[in-house]
XYZ file of C-alpha atoms in Angstrom:
487
model
C 51.470 -123.090 -38.026
C 51.829 -121.544 -34.435
C 52.774 -124.062 -31.960
C 51.962 -122.557 -28.864
C 48.783 -124.797 -28.131
C 50.351 -128.074 -29.941
C 52.311 -130.787 -28.771
C 53.915 -133.648 -30.823
C 51.401 -136.066 -29.948
C 48.511 -133.879 -31.166
C 50.336 -132.776 -34.434
C 51.265 -136.533 -35.104
C 47.585 -137.632 -34.747
C 46.607 -134.927 -36.945
C 49.012 -135.809 -39.731
C 48.150 -139.658 -39.099
C 44.206 -138.802 -39.668
C 45.114 -136.780 -42.671
C 43.717 -133.525 -41.180
C 46.879 -131.870 -42.503
C 49.882 -133.054 -44.621
C 53.357 -132.909 -43.921
C 53.919 -130.335 -46.923
C 50.967 -128.040 -45.460
C 52.503 -128.124 -42.134
C 55.725 -127.340 -43.253
C 54.648 -124.491 -45.335
C 52.666 -123.073 -42.305
C 55.650 -123.438 -40.093
C 57.802 -121.426 -42.714
C 55.123 -118.848 -43.004
C 54.832 -118.268 -39.162
C 58.690 -118.025 -38.935
C 58.956 -115.419 -41.632
C 56.143 -113.455 -40.236
C 57.807 -113.313 -36.507
C 61.480 -113.584 -37.084
C 61.941 -110.116 -37.881
C 61.411 -109.393 -34.081
C 62.954 -112.338 -32.741
C 66.025 -113.046 -35.104
C 65.932 -116.742 -33.970
C 67.189 -118.257 -37.472
C 70.400 -117.709 -39.540
C 69.195 -119.542 -42.515
C 65.982 -121.115 -43.563
C 65.944 -124.083 -45.897
C 62.473 -123.443 -47.529
C 63.200 -125.608 -50.734
C 64.887 -128.521 -48.780
C 62.108 -128.636 -46.237
C 59.368 -128.723 -48.647
C 60.917 -131.365 -50.761
C 61.608 -133.388 -47.564
C 57.958 -132.846 -46.430
C 56.480 -134.099 -49.969
C 58.901 -137.022 -49.612
C 57.145 -137.987 -46.545
C 53.708 -137.560 -47.619
C 54.466 -139.944 -50.432
C 56.068 -142.636 -48.113
C 53.014 -141.950 -45.710
C 53.055 -140.796 -42.301
C 54.190 -143.714 -40.165
C 51.663 -144.288 -37.215
C 54.223 -145.676 -34.687
C 56.730 -142.859 -35.428
C 55.422 -139.733 -33.492
C 58.161 -137.693 -35.287
C 57.153 -138.615 -38.746
C 56.640 -135.428 -40.886
C 57.374 -133.013 -37.628
C 59.300 -129.726 -38.449
C 62.526 -129.078 -36.416
C 65.018 -126.350 -36.180
C 68.804 -127.219 -35.826
C 71.556 -125.125 -33.833
C 74.034 -123.963 -36.347
C 76.894 -125.747 -35.199
C 75.448 -129.203 -36.108
C 76.352 -130.268 -39.598
C 73.731 -130.543 -42.259
C 74.657 -131.984 -45.672
C 74.635 -129.546 -48.306
C 73.258 -126.693 -46.233
C 75.295 -123.790 -44.657
C 76.528 -124.526 -41.245
C 78.288 -121.337 -39.879
C 78.530 -121.832 -36.196
C 77.670 -118.075 -36.376
C 81.123 -117.038 -37.408
C 82.546 -115.148 -40.222
C 85.145 -117.741 -40.309
C 82.504 -120.266 -41.674
C 79.932 -117.870 -43.320
C 79.772 -119.758 -46.489
C 80.633 -123.467 -45.054
C 78.208 -126.102 -46.694
C 79.141 -129.523 -45.034
C 79.491 -132.558 -47.295
C 77.887 -134.936 -44.640
C 75.244 -134.844 -42.068
C 75.883 -135.086 -38.098
C 75.007 -138.308 -36.802
C 71.906 -136.625 -35.037
C 70.911 -135.378 -38.352
C 70.859 -138.988 -39.843
C 68.967 -140.203 -36.888
C 66.339 -137.219 -37.295
C 66.250 -137.704 -41.030
C 65.301 -141.608 -40.397
C 62.536 -140.652 -38.300
C 61.054 -138.368 -41.126
C 61.682 -135.102 -39.295
C 61.524 -132.110 -41.411
C 64.677 -129.497 -40.973
C 63.415 -125.851 -41.771
C 66.300 -124.116 -40.901
C 69.511 -123.311 -38.702
C 69.193 -121.250 -35.542
C 71.201 -118.274 -34.344
C 73.801 -118.916 -31.239
C 77.097 -117.448 -29.966
C 79.855 -117.676 -32.189
C 81.313 -121.373 -31.818
C 78.913 -121.769 -28.834
C 80.955 -119.220 -26.740
C 78.671 -117.139 -24.709
C 75.639 -117.005 -22.630
C 73.216 -114.426 -24.399
C 73.445 -115.148 -28.177
C 74.846 -111.453 -28.452
C 78.224 -112.899 -29.885
C 76.860 -113.969 -33.297
C 78.672 -112.755 -36.136
C 75.500 -111.922 -38.049
C 72.430 -110.635 -35.550
C 71.492 -110.511 -31.930
C 68.448 -112.855 -31.079
C 65.846 -111.446 -28.813
C 63.780 -113.030 -26.122
C 60.183 -113.620 -27.291
C 58.952 -112.835 -23.590
C 60.543 -109.386 -23.768
C 62.510 -108.175 -26.885
C 64.677 -105.812 -24.843
C 66.138 -109.043 -23.074
C 68.506 -111.851 -24.129
C 67.470 -115.153 -24.919
C 70.373 -116.564 -23.378
C 73.151 -118.760 -24.986
C 74.531 -120.169 -26.691
C 71.670 -122.087 -28.173
C 69.541 -118.892 -27.801
C 68.011 -119.375 -31.326
C 66.926 -122.692 -30.715
C 65.227 -121.714 -27.604
C 63.751 -118.425 -28.717
C 62.182 -120.311 -31.831
C 60.609 -122.968 -29.514
C 59.281 -120.365 -27.053
C 57.873 -118.088 -29.490
C 55.881 -120.897 -31.059
C 58.022 -120.826 -34.210
C 58.789 -124.690 -33.962
C 57.685 -127.599 -32.186
C 61.112 -128.709 -31.285
C 64.880 -127.726 -31.640
C 68.308 -129.104 -31.058
C 71.081 -127.266 -29.106
C 74.422 -128.040 -27.810
C 75.362 -127.603 -24.093
C 79.058 -127.134 -23.020
C 78.355 -125.445 -19.867
C 74.809 -124.848 -19.895
C 73.977 -123.621 -23.323
C 70.817 -125.641 -23.714
C 69.638 -125.346 -20.037
C 70.224 -121.686 -19.299
C 68.380 -120.552 -22.537
C 65.458 -123.014 -21.789
C 65.236 -121.438 -18.408
C 65.336 -117.634 -19.711
C 62.558 -118.647 -22.421
C 60.381 -120.604 -20.256
C 60.770 -124.109 -22.099
C 62.215 -127.474 -21.561
C 65.655 -128.237 -22.221
C 67.800 -131.237 -21.533
C 71.467 -131.821 -21.452
C 72.017 -135.539 -21.878
C 74.855 -137.609 -20.079
C 78.097 -137.297 -21.766
C 78.098 -139.976 -24.250
C 74.451 -140.509 -24.354
C 74.304 -138.620 -27.878
C 76.715 -138.755 -30.521
C 79.081 -135.334 -31.070
C 80.011 -136.678 -34.550
C 79.306 -133.660 -36.751
C 79.233 -131.117 -33.875
C 81.557 -128.318 -34.460
C 83.715 -128.925 -31.334
C 84.238 -126.257 -28.669
C 85.146 -128.204 -25.534
C 85.278 -131.850 -26.649
C 85.282 -133.334 -23.113
C 82.085 -131.269 -22.181
C 79.950 -130.774 -25.493
C 76.791 -132.670 -25.610
C 73.744 -132.204 -28.137
C 70.341 -132.164 -26.759
C 66.520 -131.254 -27.586
C 64.722 -128.088 -26.657
C 60.765 -128.383 -26.299
C 57.748 -126.739 -24.941
C 56.986 -129.681 -22.663
C 58.707 -132.860 -20.991
C 57.053 -135.542 -23.065
C 57.982 -134.146 -26.204
C 61.434 -133.720 -25.032
C 61.608 -137.387 -24.265
C 60.293 -138.232 -27.772
C 63.355 -136.213 -29.210
C 65.974 -137.684 -27.020
C 64.417 -141.277 -28.020
C 65.355 -140.483 -31.586
C 68.998 -138.887 -31.362
C 70.352 -140.973 -28.385
C 72.427 -144.049 -28.844
C 76.188 -145.352 -29.652
C 77.754 -144.193 -32.837
C 80.852 -145.730 -33.950
C 82.166 -142.596 -35.424
C 82.220 -140.910 -31.935
C 84.641 -143.012 -29.569
C 83.088 -141.176 -26.817
C 79.762 -142.205 -27.243
C 78.629 -144.809 -24.861
C 77.054 -148.412 -25.886
C 74.785 -148.476 -23.135
C 71.455 -149.573 -24.013
C 68.987 -146.609 -24.668
C 65.723 -147.128 -22.686
C 62.381 -145.755 -24.110
C 62.311 -142.328 -22.100
C 58.419 -142.046 -22.315
C 57.783 -145.505 -20.956
C 57.993 -144.740 -17.109
C 57.332 -140.871 -17.566
C 54.008 -140.985 -15.866
C 55.301 -143.171 -12.618
C 55.416 -140.218 -10.568
C 57.971 -139.232 -7.659
C 56.676 -141.170 -4.483
C 59.405 -142.421 -2.712
C 61.868 -140.495 -4.734
C 64.852 -138.854 -2.809
C 65.641 -135.340 -3.842
C 68.616 -133.193 -2.960
C 68.768 -129.380 -2.458
C 72.091 -128.144 -2.524
C 72.687 -125.421 -0.119
C 75.266 -123.729 -2.429
C 72.578 -123.488 -5.461
C 70.547 -121.105 -2.940
C 73.419 -119.130 -1.603
C 74.253 -115.337 -2.016
C 73.873 -114.062 -5.400
C 70.640 -116.046 -6.335
C 67.992 -113.881 -7.097
C 65.028 -114.046 -4.124
C 62.360 -114.486 -6.658
C 64.284 -117.606 -8.260
C 65.096 -118.936 -4.794
C 61.441 -118.591 -3.820
C 60.444 -120.584 -7.001
C 62.811 -123.346 -6.214
C 61.812 -123.722 -2.449
C 58.140 -123.931 -3.983
C 59.384 -126.594 -6.338
C 60.676 -128.689 -3.478
C 57.528 -128.207 -1.514
C 55.429 -129.456 -4.625
C 57.765 -132.522 -4.648
C 57.061 -133.217 -0.902
C 53.463 -133.185 -1.494
C 53.864 -135.402 -4.293
C 55.397 -138.000 -2.054
C 59.094 -137.204 -2.563
C 61.631 -136.410 0.118
C 63.750 -133.352 -0.189
C 66.834 -132.591 1.867
C 69.486 -130.028 1.946
C 72.876 -131.386 0.957
C 76.521 -129.765 0.231
C 78.296 -129.542 -3.121
C 81.196 -127.864 -1.402
C 83.536 -127.463 -4.416
C 80.624 -125.741 -6.479
C 82.366 -122.252 -5.981
C 85.443 -123.338 -7.859
C 83.476 -124.387 -11.031
C 83.387 -121.457 -13.022
C 87.197 -120.661 -12.612
C 88.071 -124.294 -13.322
C 85.405 -124.443 -16.594
C 86.784 -121.354 -18.177
C 90.366 -122.932 -18.081
C 89.370 -126.249 -19.193
C 86.902 -125.323 -21.736
C 89.062 -122.546 -23.106
C 92.134 -124.661 -23.277
C 90.141 -127.292 -25.420
C 88.690 -124.605 -27.682
C 91.869 -123.140 -28.329
C 93.092 -126.611 -29.549
C 89.783 -127.261 -31.731
C 90.056 -124.037 -33.199
C 93.493 -124.146 -34.412
C 92.046 -125.685 -37.706
C 90.484 -122.481 -38.835
C 93.482 -120.658 -40.161
C 92.630 -119.892 -43.959
C 94.782 -122.693 -45.192
C 92.914 -125.875 -43.879
C 89.623 -124.352 -43.021
C 87.746 -121.057 -42.964
C 87.791 -117.711 -43.919
C 90.992 -116.313 -45.743
C 91.895 -112.686 -45.442
C 92.046 -110.993 -48.950
C 94.467 -108.505 -47.611
C 97.297 -110.954 -46.610
C 100.389 -110.613 -48.730
C 102.526 -113.674 -47.263
C 101.866 -116.870 -45.512
C 102.286 -115.233 -42.013
C 99.587 -112.581 -42.755
C 97.601 -115.413 -44.047
C 97.505 -116.932 -40.528
C 97.330 -113.621 -38.587
C 94.976 -111.763 -40.831
C 92.495 -114.576 -41.390
C 92.072 -115.388 -37.553
C 92.137 -111.730 -36.684
C 89.260 -110.849 -39.014
C 87.294 -114.298 -39.024
C 86.832 -114.547 -34.987
C 84.958 -112.394 -32.813
C 86.308 -110.866 -29.585
C 84.752 -113.746 -27.167
C 86.296 -116.315 -29.275
C 89.598 -114.572 -29.352
C 89.258 -113.889 -25.728
C 88.736 -117.744 -25.075
C 91.461 -118.689 -27.322
C 93.986 -116.710 -25.555
C 92.929 -117.700 -22.210
C 93.258 -121.175 -23.388
C 96.499 -120.755 -25.053
C 98.000 -119.174 -21.951
C 96.512 -121.973 -19.881
C 98.391 -124.644 -21.742
C 101.561 -122.955 -22.180
C 104.805 -124.386 -20.416
C 105.110 -121.899 -17.609
C 101.351 -121.738 -16.717
C 100.233 -125.647 -17.426
C 100.912 -126.884 -13.781
C 99.602 -123.704 -12.117
C 96.426 -123.384 -13.958
C 95.325 -126.298 -16.280
C 96.530 -129.073 -13.740
C 94.877 -127.284 -10.678
C 91.403 -127.030 -12.917
C 91.538 -130.643 -13.760
C 92.099 -131.454 -10.146
C 89.030 -129.186 -9.139
C 86.910 -131.089 -11.727
C 87.989 -134.545 -10.039
C 86.902 -132.930 -6.593
C 83.383 -131.846 -8.052
C 82.953 -135.082 -9.515
C 83.460 -136.764 -6.096
C 80.916 -134.305 -4.523
C 78.366 -135.363 -7.131
C 78.987 -139.205 -6.484
C 78.670 -138.750 -2.367
C 75.153 -136.914 -3.044
C 73.936 -139.659 -5.648
C 74.942 -142.374 -3.032
C 71.898 -141.477 -1.131
C 69.570 -139.479 -3.460
C 68.070 -139.930 -6.868
C 67.894 -136.340 -8.174
C 69.557 -132.837 -7.285
C 67.277 -129.896 -7.394
C 68.174 -126.238 -7.903
C 68.077 -123.025 -10.103
C 69.206 -123.221 -13.799
C 70.548 -119.722 -13.578
C 70.894 -117.168 -10.666
C 68.426 -114.438 -12.164
C 65.931 -114.238 -15.100
C 67.224 -113.052 -18.684
C 69.073 -110.096 -18.375
C 68.871 -106.939 -20.782
C 70.427 -107.021 -24.275
C 73.944 -105.217 -23.928
C 73.727 -105.217 -19.875
C 76.442 -107.794 -19.400
C 78.382 -108.094 -22.674
C 80.909 -105.445 -21.818
C 82.016 -107.401 -18.416
C 82.756 -110.961 -19.553
C 83.403 -112.178 -16.118
C 79.752 -111.119 -14.936
C 78.593 -113.040 -17.902
C 80.463 -116.188 -16.875
C 78.887 -116.262 -13.543
C 75.403 -116.704 -15.029
C 76.738 -120.334 -15.950
C 77.518 -121.081 -12.218
C 74.607 -123.454 -11.837
C 74.975 -125.199 -15.045
C 78.892 -125.544 -15.359
C 79.416 -128.428 -12.804
C 77.107 -130.697 -14.603
C 79.271 -130.578 -17.678
C 82.445 -130.927 -15.597
C 80.976 -134.062 -14.309
C 79.275 -135.491 -17.394
C 76.017 -135.815 -15.751
C 72.485 -135.426 -17.433
C 70.438 -132.258 -16.246
C 67.252 -130.579 -17.473
C 65.778 -127.128 -17.069
C 62.135 -126.814 -16.967
C 59.709 -123.588 -16.224
C 59.143 -123.078 -12.320
C 57.746 -119.601 -12.042
C 57.857 -115.989 -13.301
C 59.688 -112.648 -11.886
C 58.496 -109.497 -13.450
C 57.095 -111.498 -16.317
C 60.213 -113.102 -17.071
C 60.388 -117.171 -17.012
C 62.357 -118.769 -14.218
C 64.118 -121.953 -14.939
C 64.300 -125.284 -12.278
C 67.225 -127.521 -13.115
C 67.031 -131.296 -12.141
C 70.321 -133.232 -12.253
C 70.566 -137.097 -12.273
C 72.748 -139.970 -12.080
C 74.943 -140.941 -15.175
C 72.693 -142.299 -17.997
C 69.659 -141.615 -15.682
C 67.636 -139.527 -17.750
C 64.788 -141.370 -17.233
C 64.403 -140.294 -13.594
C 64.840 -136.816 -14.684
C 61.875 -137.101 -17.261
C 59.771 -138.722 -14.459
C 60.467 -135.665 -12.057
C 60.000 -133.202 -14.695
C 56.842 -134.691 -16.050
C 55.217 -135.070 -12.426
C 56.001 -131.208 -11.635
C 54.720 -130.039 -14.991
C 51.308 -132.188 -14.547
C 50.892 -130.247 -11.108
C 52.035 -126.640 -12.079
C 50.643 -124.362 -14.934
C 53.885 -122.552 -15.691
C 54.494 -124.529 -19.007
C 51.148 -123.280 -20.157
C 52.139 -119.710 -20.139
C 53.078 -118.160 -23.514
C 54.787 -114.937 -24.433
C 52.943 -112.245 -26.344
C 55.716 -112.253 -28.961
C 57.193 -108.521 -28.975
C 56.618 -108.178 -25.169
C 57.276 -105.157 -23.784
C 58.924 -103.952 -27.055
């Protein structure tokens, strides 16, 4: 099964009509992945036996006519726990780790009878923006195999863009769903912090992480968020706010909507083609009846610096447990307790993870806490205030997802600071805990451009409404990569 010309609604109808069974659909999906993944490397592990058994169980129980996800295959980022199936976080530290329980999002998807076919590649422990930091393989962008797919959810995004799977889950700490969605020409949503349970997500930055869906179109994305959103007693940061049906008002249009266009999001450093695409998108919204006006988010320029102090500080704390004693890889060369700690962590973690642990540990140290961590926390508060002021007058914020299209494999990895700047447009959303979506808005030299829509807290419905309206009036989402591209 190739998903280039399919959506969840059409596949669901075929399953309900009996044109195909869930088992046949799953086998075709697995065959398609195996045929194309030697070029893309989107998957770390496939669960062929588990997926086929799950599909057979769905066929036996019967496809539920009112459940659009019944029997639909999916792929899951490899930092989300899957009971009895390897979850590695793309790290040597967890190379052979098999969880003994499912993450809450997996329980919710299983309850909807979705079929998990495998786990997707990512930057190790979700630290990176190119999926080049995986301990196992580098994922390639299906639009051009010499380009990165973005990160850290690069495997999930590439699998959806390549037509290997109809939807995938990713996690977003500083843009890790939206930036790869932009680089791959698909739709990726980072929900409001607390909208989706983080129980069973291997933590990177606990005050920033959120799980969200990656799909080929906006409506499919809303279906998946419907399934995974909601309060979870296992996650005290999850919200008990009622979850609306995100598909219900999705076709209402944008007439009368007020959209803000921050001047900082189109400033120096943004590629001209990206800038032009966003301005054209603004014109499209005006023609559809929305008001688009320029605003200012003055503290945006401090976002990257604040983020890498706060996120790295949380990461250095969260990753302490992986020491070869309590969790994770243990060095066979260690001869005493101290060497168990030092050698296990030295050999088990990759360079980017070590870099962030050192940065975070330094920021939290007695001599640096006030100078760095405290200041970064204050900047975060200022950025939240910036957004609050704008949302007093506007329904949405429009801007680019990333300053450029996907860069070449190996191009930025030797310069981590340049790599970090690729997240400058997405990081503020995580610091403020807001929902945001990236969707296709154009092309530059054959590579997709992503447009970002940022909403008020827990107002994903307005984002979906505006995203759907744009999608219905443009053709960018209909373009598909020639897998292999300019190989």
